[in-house]
Short mmCIF file of C-alpha atoms in Angstrom, two decimals:
data_model
loop_
_atom_site.label_atom_id
_atom_site.label_comp_id
_atom_site.label_asym_id
_atom_site.label_seq_id
_atom_site.Cartn_x
_atom_site.Cartn_y
_atom_site.Cartn_z
CA UNK A 95 18.17 55.33 69.10
CA UNK A 96 15.12 57.58 68.77
CA UNK A 97 17.18 60.65 69.68
CA UNK A 98 20.06 59.74 67.39
CA UNK A 99 17.97 59.22 64.29
CA UNK A 100 15.25 61.67 65.27
CA UNK A 101 13.28 62.26 62.03
CA UNK A 102 14.19 58.85 60.61
CA UNK A 103 12.38 57.08 63.42
CA UNK A 104 9.09 56.58 61.59
CA UNK A 105 7.41 53.69 59.79
CA UNK A 106 8.00 55.07 56.29
CA UNK A 107 11.76 55.62 56.72
CA UNK A 108 12.20 52.34 58.60
CA UNK A 109 10.45 50.51 55.75
CA UNK A 110 12.81 52.23 53.31
CA UNK A 111 15.81 51.13 55.39
CA UNK A 112 14.60 47.52 55.45
CA UNK A 113 14.04 47.53 51.67
CA UNK A 114 17.51 49.03 51.03
CA UNK A 115 19.29 46.63 53.42
CA UNK A 116 17.50 43.57 52.00
CA UNK A 117 18.23 44.69 48.42
CA UNK A 118 21.90 45.26 49.30
CA UNK A 119 22.17 41.80 50.85
CA UNK A 120 20.50 40.18 47.83
CA UNK A 121 22.78 41.97 45.35
CA UNK A 122 25.90 40.90 47.26
CA UNK A 123 24.61 37.32 47.68
CA UNK A 124 23.62 36.89 44.02
CA UNK A 125 26.83 38.47 42.71
CA UNK A 126 28.85 36.17 44.99
CA UNK A 127 26.83 33.18 43.82
CA UNK A 128 27.56 34.07 40.18
CA UNK A 129 31.30 34.62 40.78
CA UNK A 130 32.01 31.79 43.24
CA UNK A 131 29.58 29.09 42.12
CA UNK A 132 29.52 29.99 38.42
CA UNK A 133 25.71 29.96 38.28
CA UNK A 134 24.56 31.67 35.07
CA UNK A 135 20.87 32.08 34.33
CA UNK A 136 18.93 34.84 32.52
CA UNK A 137 16.35 35.27 35.27
CA UNK A 138 19.05 35.49 37.96
CA UNK A 139 20.66 38.24 35.89
CA UNK A 140 17.33 40.03 35.60
CA UNK A 141 16.96 39.99 39.40
CA UNK A 142 20.58 40.85 40.23
CA UNK A 143 21.12 43.68 37.76
CA UNK A 144 17.64 45.19 37.48
CA UNK A 145 15.15 44.16 40.16
CA UNK A 146 17.39 44.36 43.26
CA UNK A 147 19.13 47.63 42.29
CA UNK A 148 15.69 49.13 41.64
CA UNK A 149 14.67 47.97 45.14
CA UNK A 150 17.81 49.56 46.60
CA UNK A 151 17.22 52.92 44.92
CA UNK A 152 13.53 52.85 45.91
CA UNK A 153 14.46 52.16 49.55
CA UNK A 154 17.03 54.96 49.58
CA UNK A 155 14.44 57.39 48.21
CA UNK A 156 11.80 56.32 50.74
CA UNK A 157 14.09 57.03 53.74
CA UNK A 158 14.50 60.83 53.19
CA UNK A 159 10.87 61.08 52.07
CA UNK A 160 9.76 59.67 55.46
CA UNK A 161 12.20 61.94 57.31
CA UNK A 162 10.94 65.04 55.49
CA UNK A 163 7.33 64.06 56.19
CA UNK A 164 8.01 63.57 59.92
CA UNK A 165 10.00 66.81 60.18
CA UNK A 166 7.20 68.83 58.57
CA UNK A 167 4.63 67.25 60.90
CA UNK A 168 6.68 68.18 63.98
CA UNK A 169 7.27 71.70 62.72
CA UNK A 170 3.59 72.20 61.87
CA UNK A 171 2.54 70.94 65.32
CA UNK A 172 5.04 73.23 67.01
CA UNK A 173 6.52 70.31 68.86
CA UNK A 174 10.00 71.65 68.34
CA UNK A 175 10.25 75.42 68.08
CA UNK A 176 13.88 75.36 66.96
CA UNK A 177 13.14 73.49 63.68
CA UNK A 178 14.09 75.86 60.86
CA UNK A 179 12.21 75.92 57.50
CA UNK A 180 15.09 74.02 55.83
CA UNK A 181 17.58 71.47 57.24
CA UNK A 182 20.76 72.97 58.66
CA UNK A 183 24.14 71.19 58.74
CA UNK A 184 26.56 72.09 61.54
CA UNK A 185 29.67 69.90 61.59
CA UNK A 186 30.70 71.43 64.91
CA UNK A 187 27.81 69.53 66.46
CA UNK A 188 29.19 66.07 67.37
CA UNK A 189 25.81 64.41 66.81
CA UNK A 190 25.46 65.90 63.33
CA UNK A 191 29.10 65.10 62.61
CA UNK A 192 28.57 61.40 63.43
CA UNK A 193 25.43 61.24 61.29
CA UNK A 194 27.23 62.97 58.41
CA UNK A 195 30.09 60.47 58.52
CA UNK A 196 27.66 57.55 58.74
CA UNK A 197 25.53 58.69 55.82
CA UNK A 198 28.61 59.60 53.74
CA UNK A 199 30.08 56.10 54.19
CA UNK A 200 26.70 54.49 53.51
CA UNK A 201 26.32 56.61 50.37
CA UNK A 202 29.74 55.50 49.09
CA UNK A 203 28.84 51.83 49.67
CA UNK A 204 25.46 52.21 47.97
CA UNK A 205 26.95 54.18 45.03
CA UNK A 206 29.57 51.44 44.54
CA UNK A 207 26.86 48.76 44.58
CA UNK A 208 24.71 50.69 42.11
CA UNK A 209 27.74 51.35 39.89
CA UNK A 210 28.71 47.67 39.83
CA UNK A 211 25.10 46.65 39.20
CA UNK A 212 24.81 49.24 36.40
CA UNK A 213 27.99 48.06 34.66
CA UNK A 214 27.07 44.41 35.06
CA UNK A 215 23.52 45.21 33.97
CA UNK A 216 24.82 46.87 30.79
CA UNK A 217 27.02 43.82 30.11
CA UNK A 218 24.02 41.58 30.75
CA UNK A 219 21.84 43.45 28.22
CA UNK A 220 24.65 43.03 25.67
CA UNK A 221 24.95 39.28 26.27
CA UNK A 222 23.54 36.53 24.07
CA UNK A 223 21.85 35.11 27.17
CA UNK A 224 19.79 38.30 27.53
CA UNK A 225 18.97 38.40 23.80
CA UNK A 226 18.21 34.73 23.33
CA UNK A 227 17.15 33.13 26.60
CA UNK A 228 15.24 35.73 28.63
CA UNK A 229 12.18 35.63 26.35
CA UNK A 230 12.77 31.91 25.83
CA UNK A 231 9.54 31.01 23.99
CA UNK A 232 9.76 33.91 21.53
CA UNK A 233 13.51 33.81 20.90
CA UNK A 234 14.11 30.07 21.21
CA UNK A 235 14.12 29.44 17.41
CA UNK A 236 16.65 32.18 16.66
CA UNK A 237 18.79 31.38 19.70
CA UNK A 238 18.87 27.68 18.76
CA UNK A 239 19.81 28.48 15.15
CA UNK A 240 22.51 30.91 16.34
CA UNK A 241 23.93 28.28 18.73
CA UNK A 242 24.50 25.90 15.80
CA UNK A 243 25.83 28.49 13.34
CA UNK A 244 29.31 29.57 12.22
CA UNK A 245 28.83 32.76 14.28
CA UNK A 246 28.00 31.02 17.55
CA UNK A 247 30.99 32.77 19.20
CA UNK A 248 29.79 36.22 18.05
CA UNK A 249 27.48 38.22 20.32
CA UNK A 250 24.08 39.22 18.96
CA UNK A 251 24.78 42.93 19.51
CA UNK A 252 27.90 42.87 17.35
CA UNK A 253 25.73 42.30 14.28
CA UNK A 254 22.33 43.64 15.32
CA UNK A 255 23.63 46.83 16.95
CA UNK A 256 27.29 47.38 16.14
CA UNK A 257 29.42 50.30 17.38
CA UNK A 258 28.19 53.83 18.02
CA UNK A 259 25.63 55.51 20.26
CA UNK A 260 23.02 56.12 17.53
CA UNK A 261 22.34 52.44 16.79
CA UNK A 262 22.63 51.54 20.50
CA UNK A 263 19.79 53.95 21.32
CA UNK A 264 17.74 52.66 18.35
CA UNK A 265 18.24 49.08 19.52
CA UNK A 266 17.15 49.84 23.11
CA UNK A 267 14.05 51.72 21.96
CA UNK A 268 13.19 48.82 19.66
CA UNK A 269 13.87 46.46 22.58
CA UNK A 270 11.32 48.25 24.76
CA UNK A 271 8.66 47.70 22.09
CA UNK A 272 9.62 44.04 21.91
CA UNK A 273 9.43 43.65 25.71
CA UNK A 274 5.96 45.19 25.64
CA UNK A 275 4.93 42.79 22.85
CA UNK A 276 6.13 39.83 24.92
CA UNK A 277 4.40 41.05 28.11
CA UNK A 278 1.11 41.64 26.27
CA UNK A 279 1.56 38.53 24.10
CA UNK A 280 1.01 40.68 21.00
CA UNK A 281 3.99 39.38 19.00
CA UNK A 282 3.32 37.66 15.66
CA UNK A 283 3.96 33.96 15.04
CA UNK A 284 6.23 33.53 13.21
CA UNK A 285 8.14 36.74 13.84
CA UNK A 286 9.07 38.52 10.61
CA UNK A 287 12.73 39.20 9.88
CA UNK A 288 13.33 42.95 10.46
CA UNK A 289 14.94 43.40 7.05
CA UNK A 290 14.25 47.13 6.70
CA UNK A 291 15.60 47.93 10.18
CA UNK A 292 18.86 45.99 9.96
CA UNK A 293 22.08 47.98 10.02
CA UNK A 294 23.99 47.95 6.69
CA UNK A 295 26.57 45.17 6.42
CA UNK A 296 29.37 47.70 5.84
CA UNK A 297 28.85 48.90 9.46
CA UNK A 298 28.90 45.43 11.01
CA UNK A 299 29.91 42.41 8.89
CA UNK A 300 32.74 44.24 7.14
CA UNK A 301 34.57 44.84 10.42
CA UNK A 302 35.68 41.21 10.09
CA UNK A 303 34.83 40.33 6.49
CA UNK A 304 36.38 43.30 4.73
CA UNK A 305 35.66 43.60 0.97
CA UNK A 306 39.22 44.58 0.06
CA UNK A 307 40.45 41.12 1.02
CA UNK A 308 41.59 39.03 -1.94
CA UNK A 309 39.25 36.13 -2.65
CA UNK A 310 39.87 33.06 -4.74
CA UNK A 311 37.97 29.96 -5.77
CA UNK A 312 36.79 27.49 -3.18
CA UNK A 313 36.33 23.78 -3.66
CA UNK A 314 33.27 22.33 -1.97
CA UNK A 315 31.90 18.79 -2.05
CA UNK A 316 28.16 18.33 -1.60
CA UNK A 317 27.24 14.89 -0.28
CA UNK A 318 23.74 13.62 -0.95
CA UNK A 319 21.89 10.33 -0.57
CA UNK A 320 19.03 9.14 -2.74
CA UNK A 321 15.66 8.59 -1.03
CA UNK A 322 15.67 4.90 -1.94
CA UNK A 323 16.18 1.60 -0.12
CA UNK A 324 19.96 1.65 -0.55
CA UNK A 325 20.33 5.36 0.38
CA UNK A 326 22.52 5.52 -2.73
CA UNK A 327 25.37 8.00 -2.18
CA UNK A 328 25.76 10.95 -4.50
CA UNK A 329 28.53 13.51 -4.68
CA UNK A 330 28.86 16.87 -6.42
CA UNK A 331 32.38 18.34 -6.40
CA UNK A 332 32.27 22.05 -7.29
CA UNK A 333 34.77 24.85 -7.68
CA UNK A 334 32.90 27.89 -6.42
CA UNK A 335 34.12 31.10 -8.03
CA UNK A 336 34.05 33.40 -5.02
CA UNK A 337 36.08 36.00 -6.90
CA UNK A 338 39.27 38.01 -6.85
CA UNK A 339 40.54 41.59 -6.34
CA UNK A 340 37.17 43.06 -5.31
CA UNK A 341 36.57 46.81 -5.75
CA UNK A 342 39.05 46.90 -8.62
CA UNK A 343 38.79 46.92 -12.43
CA UNK A 344 39.61 43.20 -12.33
CA UNK A 345 36.80 42.25 -9.93
CA UNK A 346 35.21 38.95 -10.88
CA UNK A 347 33.31 35.97 -9.52
CA UNK A 348 30.46 35.98 -7.02
CA UNK A 349 31.94 38.82 -4.96
CA UNK A 350 31.89 41.00 -8.04
CA UNK A 351 28.50 42.07 -6.71
CA UNK A 352 30.06 43.91 -3.77
CA UNK A 353 33.01 45.15 -5.84
CA UNK A 354 30.63 46.92 -8.20
CA UNK A 355 27.91 49.42 -7.39
CA UNK A 356 24.64 47.56 -7.93
CA UNK A 357 21.27 49.04 -7.03
CA UNK A 358 17.95 47.24 -7.29
CA UNK A 359 14.25 47.56 -6.61
CA UNK A 360 12.30 44.83 -4.80
CA UNK A 361 8.54 44.47 -4.97
CA UNK A 362 8.23 42.56 -1.68
CA UNK A 363 9.61 42.92 1.84
CA UNK A 364 11.55 39.65 1.63
CA UNK A 365 13.31 40.88 -1.53
CA UNK A 366 12.42 37.78 -3.51
CA UNK A 367 10.82 39.63 -6.42
CA UNK A 368 13.39 41.96 -8.04
CA UNK A 369 12.08 43.53 -11.27
CA UNK A 370 14.78 46.21 -11.69
CA UNK A 371 18.60 46.22 -11.43
CA UNK A 372 21.03 49.05 -12.16
CA UNK A 373 24.79 48.47 -12.54
CA UNK A 374 27.35 51.26 -12.48
CA UNK A 375 29.92 50.47 -15.16
CA UNK A 376 33.66 51.21 -14.99
CA UNK A 377 33.21 54.37 -17.10
CA UNK A 378 30.52 55.67 -14.72
CA UNK A 379 27.56 54.90 -16.98
CA UNK A 380 24.49 53.08 -15.64
CA UNK A 381 23.20 49.88 -17.23
CA UNK A 382 19.58 49.09 -16.34
CA UNK A 383 18.08 45.59 -16.45
CA UNK A 384 14.32 45.08 -16.35
CA UNK A 385 12.27 41.95 -15.73
CA UNK A 386 10.83 41.15 -19.18
CA UNK A 387 7.85 39.26 -17.72
CA UNK A 388 6.71 41.89 -15.21
CA UNK A 389 8.55 45.15 -16.01
CA UNK A 390 8.19 48.38 -14.05
CA UNK A 391 7.15 51.58 -15.74
CA UNK A 392 9.66 54.42 -15.88
CA UNK A 393 7.50 56.32 -13.41
CA UNK A 394 7.54 53.36 -10.99
CA UNK A 395 11.34 53.13 -11.26
CA UNK A 396 11.68 56.85 -10.49
CA UNK A 397 9.40 56.70 -7.43
CA UNK A 398 10.57 53.34 -6.03
CA UNK A 399 13.14 53.03 -3.24
CA UNK A 400 16.42 51.66 -4.60
CA UNK A 401 18.71 49.56 -2.41
CA UNK A 402 22.48 49.43 -2.76
CA UNK A 403 23.39 45.75 -2.85
CA UNK A 404 25.56 44.55 0.03
CA UNK A 405 26.63 41.27 1.67
CA UNK A 406 23.27 40.59 3.35
CA UNK A 407 21.39 40.53 0.04
CA UNK A 408 22.89 37.06 -0.50
CA UNK A 409 24.20 36.22 2.99
CA UNK A 410 20.84 37.14 4.50
CA UNK A 411 21.05 34.38 7.12
CA UNK A 412 24.72 34.17 8.06
CA UNK A 413 23.90 33.15 11.63
CA UNK A 414 20.26 32.19 12.17
CA UNK A 415 20.47 29.25 9.79
CA UNK A 416 17.76 26.61 9.56
CA UNK A 417 18.61 23.46 7.63
CA UNK A 418 16.29 21.41 5.49
CA UNK A 419 15.54 17.80 6.50
CA UNK A 420 17.30 16.55 3.35
CA UNK A 421 20.46 18.47 4.15
CA UNK A 422 20.39 17.42 7.80
CA UNK A 423 19.94 13.76 6.84
CA UNK A 424 22.74 13.93 4.22
CA UNK A 425 25.20 15.46 6.68
CA UNK A 426 24.30 12.99 9.45
CA UNK A 427 24.68 9.99 7.14
CA UNK A 428 28.01 11.10 5.66
CA UNK A 429 29.39 11.85 9.14
CA UNK A 430 28.34 8.40 10.40
CA UNK A 431 25.82 9.67 12.93
CA UNK A 432 23.02 7.90 11.07
CA UNK A 433 23.69 4.42 9.68
CA UNK A 434 23.51 4.48 5.87
CA UNK A 435 22.80 0.71 5.91
CA UNK A 436 19.33 1.29 7.38
CA UNK A 437 16.99 0.89 4.37
CA UNK A 438 15.08 4.04 3.37
CA UNK A 439 16.44 5.95 6.37
CA UNK A 440 16.90 9.11 4.27
CA UNK A 441 13.35 8.93 2.91
CA UNK A 442 11.60 7.99 6.15
CA UNK A 443 13.60 10.57 8.12
CA UNK A 444 12.65 13.44 5.81
CA UNK A 445 9.00 12.38 5.69
CA UNK A 446 8.68 12.19 9.48
CA UNK A 447 10.41 15.53 9.95
CA UNK A 448 8.08 17.22 7.48
CA UNK A 449 4.84 16.02 9.05
CA UNK A 450 2.92 18.74 10.92
CA UNK A 451 2.99 18.47 14.71
CA UNK A 452 1.26 20.64 17.30
CA UNK A 453 4.20 20.71 19.72
CA UNK A 454 7.87 19.80 19.93
CA UNK A 455 7.04 16.98 22.34
CA UNK A 456 4.52 15.51 19.89
CA UNK A 457 7.04 15.71 17.03
CA UNK A 458 9.82 14.06 19.02
CA UNK A 459 7.53 11.20 20.09
CA UNK A 460 6.11 10.72 16.57
CA UNK A 461 9.62 10.47 15.08
CA UNK A 462 10.60 7.74 17.51
CA UNK A 463 7.37 5.82 16.98
CA UNK A 464 7.44 6.26 13.20
CA UNK A 465 11.00 5.01 12.69
CA UNK A 466 10.75 2.05 15.05
CA UNK A 467 7.37 0.98 13.68
CA UNK A 468 8.64 1.26 10.08
CA UNK A 469 11.52 -1.17 10.67
CA UNK A 470 9.51 -3.48 12.94
CA UNK A 471 6.87 -3.83 10.23
CA UNK A 472 8.99 -3.88 7.06
CA UNK A 473 12.35 -5.20 8.28
CA UNK A 474 11.68 -7.19 11.50
CA UNK A 475 14.96 -9.10 11.40
CA UNK A 476 17.00 -5.97 10.77
CA UNK A 477 15.10 -4.19 13.57
CA UNK A 478 16.52 -6.75 16.00
CA UNK A 479 20.03 -6.87 14.53
CA UNK A 480 20.42 -3.10 14.23
CA UNK A 481 18.43 -2.02 17.28
CA UNK A 482 21.24 0.21 18.55
CA UNK A 483 21.69 1.84 15.12
CA UNK A 484 17.97 2.53 14.86
CA UNK A 485 17.97 4.06 18.35
CA UNK A 486 20.90 6.31 17.39
CA UNK A 487 19.12 7.34 14.19
CA UNK A 488 16.01 8.23 16.20
CA UNK A 489 18.07 10.37 18.59
CA UNK A 490 19.79 12.27 15.78
CA UNK A 491 16.62 12.82 13.76
CA UNK A 492 14.87 14.09 16.89
CA UNK A 493 17.78 16.53 17.28
CA UNK A 494 17.20 17.71 13.71
CA UNK A 495 13.59 18.41 14.57
CA UNK A 496 14.47 20.38 17.71
CA UNK A 497 16.97 22.50 15.77
CA UNK A 498 14.75 23.37 12.82
CA UNK A 499 11.10 23.11 13.86
CA UNK A 500 9.33 25.21 16.50
CA UNK A 501 5.56 24.56 16.39
CA UNK A 502 4.90 26.95 19.29
CA UNK A 503 6.12 29.85 17.12
CA UNK A 504 4.83 28.35 13.84
CA UNK A 505 8.39 28.14 12.50
CA UNK A 506 9.89 25.45 10.28
CA UNK A 507 13.18 25.30 8.42
CA UNK A 508 11.55 26.92 5.36
CA UNK A 509 9.92 29.88 7.16
CA UNK A 510 12.87 32.18 6.54
CA UNK A 511 14.29 31.92 2.98
CA UNK A 512 18.06 31.72 2.66
CA UNK A 513 19.35 33.43 -0.48
CA UNK A 514 22.71 31.65 -0.60
CA UNK A 515 22.55 29.22 -3.51
CA UNK A 516 19.31 28.33 -5.28
CA UNK A 517 18.30 24.82 -4.22
CA UNK A 518 15.39 25.60 -1.87
CA UNK A 519 14.80 29.31 -2.59
CA UNK A 520 15.20 31.45 -5.74
CA UNK A 521 18.42 32.88 -4.27
CA UNK A 522 20.75 33.74 -7.19
CA UNK A 523 17.91 33.28 -9.66
CA UNK A 524 16.11 36.35 -8.30
CA UNK A 525 18.31 38.23 -10.78
CA UNK A 526 20.10 35.50 -12.75
CA UNK A 527 16.94 34.10 -14.30
CA UNK A 528 17.62 34.86 -17.95
CA UNK A 529 14.66 37.28 -17.97
CA UNK A 530 16.28 40.53 -16.86
CA UNK A 531 17.23 42.48 -19.98
CA UNK A 532 18.49 45.89 -20.99
CA UNK A 533 16.77 47.98 -23.64
CA UNK A 534 19.41 46.79 -26.11
CA UNK A 535 18.72 43.11 -25.31
CA UNK A 536 21.65 42.33 -22.99
CA UNK A 537 20.60 39.59 -20.56
CA UNK A 538 21.66 38.69 -17.01
CA UNK A 539 22.67 35.10 -17.69
CA UNK A 540 21.37 32.02 -15.92
CA UNK A 541 24.47 30.02 -16.85
CA UNK A 542 25.49 27.90 -13.84
CA UNK A 543 29.17 28.16 -14.78
CA UNK A 544 29.17 31.87 -13.98
CA UNK A 545 29.42 31.03 -10.29
CA UNK A 546 30.73 27.48 -10.13
CA UNK A 547 32.33 24.76 -12.22
CA UNK A 548 31.67 21.03 -11.84
CA UNK A 549 34.94 19.25 -11.06
CA UNK A 550 33.32 15.83 -10.75
CA UNK A 551 29.99 14.23 -10.01
CA UNK A 552 28.97 10.78 -8.82
CA UNK A 553 25.46 9.36 -8.82
CA UNK A 554 23.51 6.39 -10.06
CA UNK A 555 22.76 7.78 -13.55
CA UNK A 556 26.41 8.64 -14.31
CA UNK A 557 28.50 5.64 -15.47
CA UNK A 558 31.60 4.98 -13.38
CA UNK A 559 34.71 6.66 -14.78
CA UNK A 560 32.80 9.27 -16.79
CA UNK A 561 34.02 12.83 -16.24
CA UNK A 562 31.16 15.32 -16.50
CA UNK A 563 31.61 19.02 -17.23
CA UNK A 564 28.11 20.20 -16.49
CA UNK A 565 25.76 19.29 -13.65
CA UNK A 566 23.75 16.13 -14.33
CA UNK A 567 20.32 15.98 -12.72
CA UNK A 568 19.53 12.65 -10.98
CA UNK A 569 16.31 12.43 -13.01
CA UNK A 570 16.19 13.34 -16.71
CA UNK A 571 14.08 16.50 -16.84
CA UNK A 572 15.30 17.72 -20.21
CA UNK A 573 15.77 21.45 -20.70
CA UNK A 574 13.60 22.22 -17.65
CA UNK A 575 16.85 22.47 -15.70
CA UNK A 576 17.40 25.84 -17.44
CA UNK A 577 13.76 26.91 -17.55
CA UNK A 578 12.65 26.05 -14.03
CA UNK A 579 14.22 27.15 -10.76
CA UNK A 580 15.45 24.30 -8.52
CA UNK A 581 13.32 25.61 -5.64
CA UNK A 582 10.10 25.17 -7.62
CA UNK A 583 10.54 21.39 -7.33
CA UNK A 584 12.71 20.90 -4.27
CA UNK A 585 10.52 23.09 -2.07
CA UNK A 586 7.12 21.73 -3.06
CA UNK A 587 4.27 23.38 -1.13
CA UNK A 588 6.71 24.40 1.59
CA UNK A 589 8.09 20.88 2.11
CA UNK A 590 11.49 19.43 1.35
CA UNK A 591 11.63 17.10 -1.63
CA UNK A 592 15.11 15.55 -1.24
CA UNK A 593 15.40 14.86 -4.97
CA UNK A 594 16.14 12.24 -7.55
CA UNK A 595 13.27 9.84 -7.04
CA UNK A 596 9.52 9.49 -7.46
CA UNK A 597 8.95 12.29 -4.95
CA UNK A 598 10.63 14.82 -7.23
CA UNK A 599 8.73 13.61 -10.28
CA UNK A 600 5.46 14.00 -8.38
CA UNK A 601 6.48 17.46 -7.14
CA UNK A 602 7.28 18.49 -10.71
CA UNK A 603 4.01 17.03 -11.97
CA UNK A 604 2.02 19.03 -9.40
#
């Protein structure tokens, strides 16, 4: 053995061989475990496709390093006078021929293993498991929101990276910074949305949602329940004017905004404060609208960075969607998951969800205790008769909390504003506030009927059989409905005010 391997018979090279053999065995074992047993875990992937291949390469590099070291020692000591300055290969020598064949076959095996590991490693880094579960504490909120979104079947990289080498390299460089932030625990809580670094929607979203597609109106029914003892049902039936023939002279409706060239200036990173809008008209002229309350100077307009409006300016959270407690409770009641016959269940559910908790475990426990204690104290007979319904309600409300609240990262459902609509955030009213005017006095209207038409509406302050044409607020607030944004009342001090009762009056008063 010593004669056959000659220079390789040293502690350094033997250690390298052991490392390489162990790494090879682990790669084969873990790959087999994944394929045969179907085990899928982010940390197993990290070991199989990164750690073990790195061990294998390290071992393979250590072997020749030890051989070279031993050879130089022997040559320097004069132990073998025939050792030339550089290695010499003679395939006519049977011993060298055998070693050449052995190392050639071993190299092929190792190259195949490294190739498979590299390909699988690349696939692993492109997977949602890698993006969402590896750094589980940091990415848990976004991964949870993605898992419950309309794009739950779409990989993270398809939107956050997209096709092409340029953005792939950018994403990997950005990923290295993020890994370092996780390792050093220097990431912010909550993590800010990387708005400025996101790829334009025309490079990603429009591969599926192409603008040239013909759009029409869409009927949508919004189900709500009053925060009172009866959980009085409410219903708003709207025809949403999505639009038609985009990017044509006949473009109309909501998607007119992507069919027309619209540029704007935002004062803040979240693009909530938009003081300037420029619209390119059909004849090529530019119409400029300025916020009449806080206008920019002409010099500020010239120097400011203008953004071309695209899908993500409204659909800014198409995947990582957090739902308000009011919306979650409404959807659970209308779907039968939460019993509407439980008195005040809408109100008590929202209130318990919105209380501050130090951890998820504390929140989950407090919700169970709060609901059960409420019915045991106020409705003892019902608590016994509807024990199963109360238990189901607890389970579903706890699920709402786990989906939308992450105390460890200081994230709640309202941390990241969603610009679709205008109920909890300014949304449409960032521009359609009745305050953006041209120099000639033309105003961007705040008329609700620009985007949707009320087909019907049912609630306690609308007599049965009455057909309404305009939205009727559950509480009479006069002309404030046109003067005040919905979000100013319904998102009071960062908390959900489900609407229509004393809570909303108090929110408005404050």
